[in-house]
């Protein structure tokens, strides 16, 4: 469900926004030069806060929820910083953790192409990943156990 600050509600009221295939809110706009394009809600909200620092900066949802477009959840980041805040895409359920094929009860952790070791459980490997992610990614790192 869309989350938006009160001062930004005028952006969506009476306007045609829709959710695209990846879950982002967007609308079809017309440019002055006659070309049309899609405009993302989180970009419009961020532009109200402050201008994009450079053309290479990207909009980021701090908590990873693309429906949460509150100002406190949005920030401009570099592509490198944005890559730290991605979800893991593997079968273990943890970011940076992989099950070794040779043993069903052995897991490895790695981050930024750095091997962190072999662990007896996926949770132990995830905790090792989180420790390294805090050091390397700082505030931009998406952790497996953010409240630990």
Coordinates of C-alpha atoms in Angstrom, one line a residue:
X1 CA 0.0 0.0 0.0
X2 CA 1.3 3.4 -0.9
X3 CA 2.9 5.4 1.9
X4 CA 3.3 9.1 1.4
X5 CA 3.8 12.2 3.6
X6 CA 0.8 14.5 4.1
X7 CA 2.6 17.4 2.3
X8 CA 3.1 15.2 -0.8
X9 CA -0.5 13.8 -1.1
X10 CA -1.3 16.5 -3.7
X11 CA 1.1 14.6 -6.1
X12 CA -1.3 11.7 -6.4
X13 CA -4.8 13.2 -5.7
X14 CA -6.7 13.5 -9.0
X15 CA -3.7 12.3 -11.1
X16 CA -3.2 9.1 -13.0
X17 CA -0.5 7.1 -11.3
X18 CA -0.1 3.3 -11.6
X19 CA 2.2 0.6 -10.3
X20 CA 4.6 -0.8 -12.9
X21 CA 5.7 -4.5 -13.1
X22 CA 8.5 -3.9 -10.6
X23 CA 6.2 -2.3 -8.0
X24 CA 7.2 1.4 -8.5
X25 CA 4.5 4.1 -8.8
X26 CA 4.8 6.0 -12.1
X27 CA 2.8 8.2 -14.5
X28 CA 3.0 9.0 -18.1
X29 CA 4.1 12.6 -18.7
X30 CA 4.7 14.8 -21.7
X31 CA 7.9 16.9 -22.1
X32 CA 8.0 20.3 -23.8
X33 CA 10.0 18.9 -26.7
X34 CA 7.1 16.6 -27.6
X35 CA 8.7 13.5 -26.3
X36 CA 6.9 11.5 -23.6
X37 CA 8.2 9.4 -20.8
X38 CA 7.4 7.9 -17.4
X39 CA 7.9 9.8 -14.2
X40 CA 8.5 7.9 -11.0
X41 CA 6.8 9.1 -7.8
X42 CA 9.8 8.7 -5.6
X43 CA 11.8 10.9 -8.0
X44 CA 9.2 13.6 -7.8
X45 CA 9.1 13.5 -4.0
X46 CA 12.9 13.6 -3.8
X47 CA 13.0 16.6 -6.2
X48 CA 10.7 18.5 -3.7
X49 CA 13.3 17.9 -1.0
X50 CA 16.3 18.9 -3.0
X51 CA 17.8 18.7 -6.4
X52 CA 19.6 15.5 -7.6
X53 CA 23.3 16.0 -6.7
X54 CA 24.5 14.8 -10.2
X55 CA 23.1 13.0 -13.2
X56 CA 24.6 9.7 -12.0
X57 CA 22.8 9.7 -8.6
X58 CA 19.8 7.4 -8.2
X59 CA 16.8 7.5 -5.9
X60 CA 16.9 4.9 -3.1
X61 CA 14.2 3.6 -0.7
X62 CA 16.1 3.1 2.6
X63 CA 14.0 0.2 3.7
X64 CA 13.7 -1.4 0.3
X65 CA 9.9 -1.0 0.2
X66 CA 9.1 0.7 -3.2
X67 CA 5.6 1.5 -1.9
X68 CA 7.1 3.6 1.0
X69 CA 7.6 7.0 -0.6
X70 CA 7.7 9.0 2.6
X71 CA 10.5 11.6 2.6
X72 CA 12.3 10.0 5.5
X73 CA 12.6 6.8 3.5
X74 CA 14.0 8.3 0.3
X75 CA 17.6 9.5 -0.5
X76 CA 19.8 10.3 -3.4
X77 CA 22.7 7.7 -3.7
X78 CA 25.4 6.8 -6.1
X79 CA 25.1 3.5 -8.1
X80 CA 27.6 2.0 -5.8
X81 CA 25.7 3.0 -2.6
X82 CA 22.5 1.8 -4.2
X83 CA 24.0 -1.7 -4.9
X84 CA 24.6 -2.2 -1.2
X85 CA 20.8 -1.8 -0.5
X86 CA 19.6 -4.7 -2.7
X87 CA 17.9 -7.9 -1.6
X88 CA 19.7 -11.2 -1.8
X89 CA 18.6 -13.5 -4.7
X90 CA 19.4 -17.0 -3.6
X91 CA 17.6 -20.0 -2.1
X92 CA 18.9 -19.6 1.5
X93 CA 16.8 -16.6 2.3
X94 CA 19.8 -14.6 3.3
X95 CA 21.8 -12.0 1.4
X96 CA 25.4 -13.0 0.7
X97 CA 24.8 -16.6 1.8
X98 CA 25.1 -19.7 -0.4
X99 CA 24.7 -23.4 0.2
X100 CA 27.6 -25.5 -0.9
X101 CA 26.5 -28.1 -3.4
X102 CA 28.8 -30.8 -2.0
X103 CA 27.2 -30.7 1.4
X104 CA 23.6 -29.9 2.3
X105 CA 24.6 -28.6 5.7
X106 CA 27.5 -26.3 4.8
X107 CA 27.1 -22.7 3.9
X108 CA 29.5 -20.0 2.7
X109 CA 29.3 -16.2 2.9
X110 CA 30.7 -13.7 0.5
X111 CA 30.5 -10.0 0.0
X112 CA 31.8 -7.8 -2.8
X113 CA 33.6 -10.8 -4.3
X114 CA 35.3 -11.5 -0.9
X115 CA 35.0 -14.9 0.5
X116 CA 34.2 -14.8 4.2
X117 CA 34.3 -18.5 5.1
X118 CA 32.4 -21.7 5.6
X119 CA 29.7 -22.0 8.2
X120 CA 27.6 -24.8 9.7
X121 CA 24.3 -22.9 9.3
X122 CA 22.9 -20.4 7.0
X123 CA 22.2 -18.1 10.0
X124 CA 25.9 -18.2 11.0
X125 CA 26.9 -17.3 7.5
X126 CA 24.3 -14.5 7.4
X127 CA 25.7 -13.0 10.6
X128 CA 29.2 -13.1 9.2
X129 CA 27.9 -11.3 6.1
X130 CA 26.2 -8.7 8.2
X131 CA 29.4 -7.9 10.1
X132 CA 31.3 -7.4 6.8
X133 CA 28.4 -5.4 5.3
X134 CA 28.4 -3.0 8.2
X135 CA 32.2 -2.3 7.7
X136 CA 32.1 -2.0 3.9
X137 CA 28.6 -0.6 3.2
X138 CA 28.0 1.5 6.3
X139 CA 24.5 3.1 6.4
X140 CA 23.7 1.8 2.9
X141 CA 24.1 -1.9 3.7
X142 CA 21.0 -4.1 3.7
X143 CA 21.5 -6.5 6.5
X144 CA 20.0 -9.9 7.1
X145 CA 19.5 -9.1 10.8
X146 CA 19.0 -5.3 10.9
X147 CA 17.9 -5.1 14.5
X148 CA 20.7 -7.3 15.9

